[in-house]
mmCIF file of C-alpha atoms in Angstrom:
data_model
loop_
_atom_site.group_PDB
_atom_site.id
_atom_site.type_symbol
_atom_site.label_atom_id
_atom_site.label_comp_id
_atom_site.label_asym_id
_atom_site.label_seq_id
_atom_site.Cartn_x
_atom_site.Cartn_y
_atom_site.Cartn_z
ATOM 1 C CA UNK G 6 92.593 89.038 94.036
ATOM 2 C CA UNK G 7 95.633 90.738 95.871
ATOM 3 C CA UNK G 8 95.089 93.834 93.265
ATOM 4 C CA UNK G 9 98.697 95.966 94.051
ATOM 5 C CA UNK G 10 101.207 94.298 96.231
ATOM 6 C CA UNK G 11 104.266 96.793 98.368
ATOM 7 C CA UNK G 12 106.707 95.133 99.923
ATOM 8 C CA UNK G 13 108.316 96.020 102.360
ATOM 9 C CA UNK G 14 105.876 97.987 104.739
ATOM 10 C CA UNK G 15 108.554 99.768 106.905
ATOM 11 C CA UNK G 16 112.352 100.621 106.537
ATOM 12 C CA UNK G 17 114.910 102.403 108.508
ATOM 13 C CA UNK G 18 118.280 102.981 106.282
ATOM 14 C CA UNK G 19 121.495 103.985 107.602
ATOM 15 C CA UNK G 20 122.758 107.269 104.567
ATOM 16 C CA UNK G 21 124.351 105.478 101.717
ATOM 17 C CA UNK G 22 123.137 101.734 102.543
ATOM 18 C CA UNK G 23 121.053 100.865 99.575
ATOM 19 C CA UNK G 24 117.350 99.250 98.932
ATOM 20 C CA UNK G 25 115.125 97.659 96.309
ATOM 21 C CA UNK G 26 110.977 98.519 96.871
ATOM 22 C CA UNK G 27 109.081 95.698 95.452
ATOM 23 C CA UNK G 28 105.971 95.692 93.806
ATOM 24 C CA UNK G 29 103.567 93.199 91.967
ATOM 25 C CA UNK G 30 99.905 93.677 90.263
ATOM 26 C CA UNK G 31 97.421 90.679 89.143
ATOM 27 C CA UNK G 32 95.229 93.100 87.757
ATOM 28 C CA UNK G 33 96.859 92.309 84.037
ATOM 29 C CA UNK G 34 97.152 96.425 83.952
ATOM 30 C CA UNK G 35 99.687 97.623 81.220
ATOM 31 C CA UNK G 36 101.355 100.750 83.266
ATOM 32 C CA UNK G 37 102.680 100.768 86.445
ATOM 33 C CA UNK G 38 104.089 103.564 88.424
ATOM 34 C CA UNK G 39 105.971 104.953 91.815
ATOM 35 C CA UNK G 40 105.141 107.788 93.427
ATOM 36 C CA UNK G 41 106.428 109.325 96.925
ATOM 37 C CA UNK G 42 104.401 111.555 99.251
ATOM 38 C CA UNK G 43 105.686 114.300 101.464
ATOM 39 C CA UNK G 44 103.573 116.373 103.856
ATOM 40 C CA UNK G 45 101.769 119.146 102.405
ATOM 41 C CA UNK G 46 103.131 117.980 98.616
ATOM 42 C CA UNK G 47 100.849 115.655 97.707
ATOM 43 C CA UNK G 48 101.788 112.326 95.358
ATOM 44 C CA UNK G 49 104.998 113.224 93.175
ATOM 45 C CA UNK G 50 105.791 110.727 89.972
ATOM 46 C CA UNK G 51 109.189 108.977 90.190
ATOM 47 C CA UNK G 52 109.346 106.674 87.632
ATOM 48 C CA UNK G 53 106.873 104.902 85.341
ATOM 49 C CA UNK G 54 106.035 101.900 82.817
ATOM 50 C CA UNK G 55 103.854 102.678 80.426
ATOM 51 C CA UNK G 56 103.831 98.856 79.150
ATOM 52 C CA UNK G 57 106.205 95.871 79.687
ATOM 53 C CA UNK G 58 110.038 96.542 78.565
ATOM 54 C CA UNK G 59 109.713 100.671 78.641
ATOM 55 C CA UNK G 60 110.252 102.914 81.771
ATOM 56 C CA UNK G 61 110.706 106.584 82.163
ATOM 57 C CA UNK G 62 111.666 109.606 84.180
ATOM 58 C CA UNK G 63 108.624 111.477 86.224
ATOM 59 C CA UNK G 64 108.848 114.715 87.684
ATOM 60 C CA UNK G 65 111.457 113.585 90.825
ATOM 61 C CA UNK G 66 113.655 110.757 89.785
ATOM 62 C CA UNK G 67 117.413 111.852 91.013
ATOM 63 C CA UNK G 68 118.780 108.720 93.110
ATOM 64 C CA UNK G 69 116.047 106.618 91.740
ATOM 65 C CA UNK G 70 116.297 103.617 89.560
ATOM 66 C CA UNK G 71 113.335 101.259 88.425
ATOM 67 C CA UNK G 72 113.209 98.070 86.660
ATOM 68 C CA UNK G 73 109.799 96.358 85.050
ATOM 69 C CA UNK G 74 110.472 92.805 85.446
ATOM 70 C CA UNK G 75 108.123 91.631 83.496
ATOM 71 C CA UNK G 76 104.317 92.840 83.368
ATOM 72 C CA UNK G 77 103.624 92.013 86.936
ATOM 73 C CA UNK G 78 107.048 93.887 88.864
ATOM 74 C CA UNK G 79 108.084 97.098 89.095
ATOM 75 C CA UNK G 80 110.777 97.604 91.265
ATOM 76 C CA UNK G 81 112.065 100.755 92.601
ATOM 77 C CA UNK G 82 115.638 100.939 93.846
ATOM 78 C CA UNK G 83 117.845 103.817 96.198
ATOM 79 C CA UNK G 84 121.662 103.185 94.946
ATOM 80 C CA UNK G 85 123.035 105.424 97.655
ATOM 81 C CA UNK G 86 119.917 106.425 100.425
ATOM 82 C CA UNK G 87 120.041 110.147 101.465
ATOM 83 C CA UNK G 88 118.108 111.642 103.925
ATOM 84 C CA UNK G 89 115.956 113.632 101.545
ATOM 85 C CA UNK G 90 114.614 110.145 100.387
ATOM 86 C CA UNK G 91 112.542 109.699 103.792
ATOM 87 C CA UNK G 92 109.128 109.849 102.339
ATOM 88 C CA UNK G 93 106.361 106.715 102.064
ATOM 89 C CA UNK G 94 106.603 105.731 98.486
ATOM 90 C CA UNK G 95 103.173 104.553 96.997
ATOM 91 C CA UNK G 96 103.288 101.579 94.253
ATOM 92 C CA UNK G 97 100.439 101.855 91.944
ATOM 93 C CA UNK G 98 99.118 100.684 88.693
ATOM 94 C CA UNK G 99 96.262 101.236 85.818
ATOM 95 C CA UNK G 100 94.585 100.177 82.417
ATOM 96 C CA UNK G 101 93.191 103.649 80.964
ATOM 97 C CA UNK G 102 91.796 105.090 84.131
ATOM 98 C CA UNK G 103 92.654 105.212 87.811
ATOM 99 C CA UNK G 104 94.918 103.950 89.642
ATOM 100 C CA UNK G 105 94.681 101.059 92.224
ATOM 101 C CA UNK G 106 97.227 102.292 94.802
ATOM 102 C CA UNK G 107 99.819 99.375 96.846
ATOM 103 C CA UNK G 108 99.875 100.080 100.959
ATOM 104 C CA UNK G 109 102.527 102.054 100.643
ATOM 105 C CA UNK G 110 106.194 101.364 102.269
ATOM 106 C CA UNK G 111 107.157 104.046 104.599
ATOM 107 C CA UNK G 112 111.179 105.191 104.262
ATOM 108 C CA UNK G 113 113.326 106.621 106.966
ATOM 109 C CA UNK G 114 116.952 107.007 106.139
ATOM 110 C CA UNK G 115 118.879 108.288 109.079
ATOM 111 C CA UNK T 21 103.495 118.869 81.916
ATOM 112 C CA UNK T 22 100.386 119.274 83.869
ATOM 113 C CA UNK T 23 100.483 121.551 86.682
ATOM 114 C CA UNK T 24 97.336 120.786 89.234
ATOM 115 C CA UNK T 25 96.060 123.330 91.574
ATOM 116 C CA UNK T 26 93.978 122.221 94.568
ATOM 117 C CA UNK T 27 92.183 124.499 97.087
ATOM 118 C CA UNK T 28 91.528 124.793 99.951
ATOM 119 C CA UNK T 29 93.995 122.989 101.580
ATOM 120 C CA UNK T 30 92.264 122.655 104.888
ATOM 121 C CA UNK T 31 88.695 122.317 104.635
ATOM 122 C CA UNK T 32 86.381 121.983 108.368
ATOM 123 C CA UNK T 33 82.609 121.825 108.156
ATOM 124 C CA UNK T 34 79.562 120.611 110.208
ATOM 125 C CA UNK T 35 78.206 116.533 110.090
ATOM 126 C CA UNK T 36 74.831 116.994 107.525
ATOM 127 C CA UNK T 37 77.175 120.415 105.748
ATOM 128 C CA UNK T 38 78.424 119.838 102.207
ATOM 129 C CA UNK T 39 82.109 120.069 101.151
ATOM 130 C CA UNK T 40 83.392 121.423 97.774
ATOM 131 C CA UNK T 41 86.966 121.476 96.535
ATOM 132 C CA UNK T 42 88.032 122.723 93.667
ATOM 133 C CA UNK T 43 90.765 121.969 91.246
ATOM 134 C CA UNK T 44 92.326 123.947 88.174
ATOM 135 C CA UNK T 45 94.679 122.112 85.730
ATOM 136 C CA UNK T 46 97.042 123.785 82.920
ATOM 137 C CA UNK T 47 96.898 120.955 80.399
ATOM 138 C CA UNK T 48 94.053 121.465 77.658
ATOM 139 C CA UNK T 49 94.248 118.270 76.871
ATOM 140 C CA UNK T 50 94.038 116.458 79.776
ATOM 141 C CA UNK T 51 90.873 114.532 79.120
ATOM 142 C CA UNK T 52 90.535 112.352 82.703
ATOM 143 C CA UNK T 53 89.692 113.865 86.167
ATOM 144 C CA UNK T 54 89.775 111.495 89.075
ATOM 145 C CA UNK T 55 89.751 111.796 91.941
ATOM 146 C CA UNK T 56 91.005 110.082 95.291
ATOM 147 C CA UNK T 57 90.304 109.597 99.042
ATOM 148 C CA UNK T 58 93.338 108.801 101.539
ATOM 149 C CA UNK T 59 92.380 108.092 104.917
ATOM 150 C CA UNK T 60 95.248 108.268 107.745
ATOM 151 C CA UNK T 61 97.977 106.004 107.586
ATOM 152 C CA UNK T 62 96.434 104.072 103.981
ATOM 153 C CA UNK T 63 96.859 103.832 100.289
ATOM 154 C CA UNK T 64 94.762 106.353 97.925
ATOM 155 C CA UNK T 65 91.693 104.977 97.140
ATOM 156 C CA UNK T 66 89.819 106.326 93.938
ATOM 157 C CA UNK T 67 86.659 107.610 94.722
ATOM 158 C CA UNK T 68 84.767 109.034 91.487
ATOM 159 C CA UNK T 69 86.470 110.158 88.201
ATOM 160 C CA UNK T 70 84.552 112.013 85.122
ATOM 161 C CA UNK T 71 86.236 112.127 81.299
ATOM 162 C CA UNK T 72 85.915 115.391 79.286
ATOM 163 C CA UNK T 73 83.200 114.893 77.535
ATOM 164 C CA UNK T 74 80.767 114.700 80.122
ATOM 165 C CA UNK T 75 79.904 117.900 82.602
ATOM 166 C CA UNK T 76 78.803 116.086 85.407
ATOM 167 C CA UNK T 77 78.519 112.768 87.414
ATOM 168 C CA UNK T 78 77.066 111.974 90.704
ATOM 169 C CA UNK T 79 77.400 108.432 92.599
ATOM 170 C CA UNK T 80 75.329 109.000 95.671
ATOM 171 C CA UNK T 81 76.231 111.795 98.212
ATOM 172 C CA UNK T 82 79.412 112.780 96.058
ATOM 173 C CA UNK T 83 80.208 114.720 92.358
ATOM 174 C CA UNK T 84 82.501 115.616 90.093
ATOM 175 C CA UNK T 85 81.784 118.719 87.980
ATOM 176 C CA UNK T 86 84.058 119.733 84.842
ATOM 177 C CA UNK T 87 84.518 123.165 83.340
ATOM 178 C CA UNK T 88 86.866 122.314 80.005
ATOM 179 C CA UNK T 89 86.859 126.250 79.072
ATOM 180 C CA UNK T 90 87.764 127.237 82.451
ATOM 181 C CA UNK T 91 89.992 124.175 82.935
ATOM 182 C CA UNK T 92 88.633 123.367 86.563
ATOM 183 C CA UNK T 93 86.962 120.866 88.430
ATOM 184 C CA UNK T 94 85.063 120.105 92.033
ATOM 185 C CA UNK T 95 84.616 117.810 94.117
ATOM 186 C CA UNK T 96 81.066 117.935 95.547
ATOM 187 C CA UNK T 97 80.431 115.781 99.238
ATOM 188 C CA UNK T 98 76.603 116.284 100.169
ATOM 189 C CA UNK T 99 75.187 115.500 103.707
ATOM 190 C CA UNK T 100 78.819 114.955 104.888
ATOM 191 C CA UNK T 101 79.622 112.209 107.637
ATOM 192 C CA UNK T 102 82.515 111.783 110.067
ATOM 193 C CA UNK T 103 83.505 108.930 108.188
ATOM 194 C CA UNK T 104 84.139 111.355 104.938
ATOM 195 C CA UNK T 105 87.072 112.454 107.199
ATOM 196 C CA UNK T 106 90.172 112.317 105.144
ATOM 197 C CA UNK T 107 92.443 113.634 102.532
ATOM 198 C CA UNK T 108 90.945 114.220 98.991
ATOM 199 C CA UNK T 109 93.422 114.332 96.216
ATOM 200 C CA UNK T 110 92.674 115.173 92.407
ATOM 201 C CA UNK T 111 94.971 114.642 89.280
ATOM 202 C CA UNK T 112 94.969 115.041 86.015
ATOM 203 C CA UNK T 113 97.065 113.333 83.332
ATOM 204 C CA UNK T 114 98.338 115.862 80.658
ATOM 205 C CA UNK T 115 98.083 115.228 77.318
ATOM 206 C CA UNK T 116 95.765 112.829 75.808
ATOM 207 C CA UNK T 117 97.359 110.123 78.254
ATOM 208 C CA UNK T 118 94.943 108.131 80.649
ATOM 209 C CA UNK T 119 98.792 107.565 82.107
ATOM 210 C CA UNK T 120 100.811 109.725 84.270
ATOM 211 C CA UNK T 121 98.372 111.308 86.896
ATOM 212 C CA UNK T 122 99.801 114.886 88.323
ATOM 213 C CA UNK T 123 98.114 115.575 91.407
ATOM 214 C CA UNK T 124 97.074 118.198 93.750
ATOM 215 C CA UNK T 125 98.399 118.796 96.716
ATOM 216 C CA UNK T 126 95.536 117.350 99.151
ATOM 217 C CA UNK T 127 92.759 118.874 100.893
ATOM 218 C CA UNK T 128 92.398 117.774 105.075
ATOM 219 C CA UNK T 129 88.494 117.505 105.123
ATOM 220 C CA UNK T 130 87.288 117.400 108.920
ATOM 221 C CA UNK T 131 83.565 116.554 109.637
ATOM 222 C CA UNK T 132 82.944 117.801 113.015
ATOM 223 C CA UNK T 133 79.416 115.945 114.556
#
């Protein structure tokens, strides 16, 4: 049982390449969700998927755009990377209660 | 939406010492308080959560305390341990969604030995 699966881990972007995050749950969980951190701002909502075939805006999604798959993916994709998009962006999923969290992948866009 | 409050944001206390932090949220209606553990360089990990219509709930050394009229809640660490060392994040969802968490901004707990 993998649980929440982030792929990739690291990735340096050159400003205006763009990038697809990947991420896959076994966990049969309805909602899925991606969040970025920042020092000293906590976890910040980009997108989410409250079930299969819906997705909608959090509380940061400018330059973001996600697509659920199906209910297992929920990938999260840069169009155009800016340097204000360095951040470690956290995958994570649930079925009415807490979140199981992915390893993260960690961002730099020079 | 929900706006979470967390405090304090740096928090430094003695090995055997307990640890409280304390969260306020906006939402009335949030009815689902978790709350996390993030140890350097890894993933949140989800460390006790209490609904609304309970006050209290212990699992061992740690516990969650709710005040609905006050909208707040703490996180209680007993008999702290170096290992406790770590980031503590709470959320709350807004609304009458499990979904969506909003969370605090993180509190650095150090246990010194």
């Amino acid at each position: 049982n993998a649980g929440v699966t982030q792929t990739p881990k690291f990735q340096v972007l050159k400003t205006g390449q763009s990038m697809t995050l990947q991420c896959a749950q076994d966990m049969n969980h309805n909602s899925m969700y991606w969040y970025r951190q920042d020092p000293g701002m906590g976890l910040r909502l980009i997108y989410y998927s409250a079930s299969e075939g819906t997705t909608d805006k959090g509380e940061v999604p400018n330059g973001y755009n996600v697509s659920r798959l199906n209910k297992r993916e929920f990938s999260l994709r840069l169009e155009s990377a800016a340097p204000s998009q360095t951040s470690v962006y956290f995958c994570a999923s649930s079925e009415f209660g807490g979140y199981t969290f992915g390893s993260g992948t960690r961002l730099t866009v020079v | 939406g929900e706006n979470v409050e967390q405090h304090p944001s740096t928090l430094s206390v003695q090995e055997g010492d307990s640890a409280v932090i304390k969260c306020t949220y906006s939402d009335s209606a949030s009815n689902y308080f978790p709350w996390y553990k993030q140890e350097l360089g890894k993933r949140p990990q989800l460390i006790i959560d209490i609904r609304s219509n309970v006050g209290e709930k212990k699992d061992q050394r740690i516990a969650v305390t709710l005040n609905k009229t006050a909208k707040h809640f703490s996180l209680h660490i007993t008999e702290t341990q170096p290992e406790d060392s770590a980031v503590y994040f709470c959320a709350a969802p807004g609304g009458t969604s499990y979904g969506k968490l909003t969370f605090g901004q993180g509190t650095i707990l150090t246990v010194h030995p």
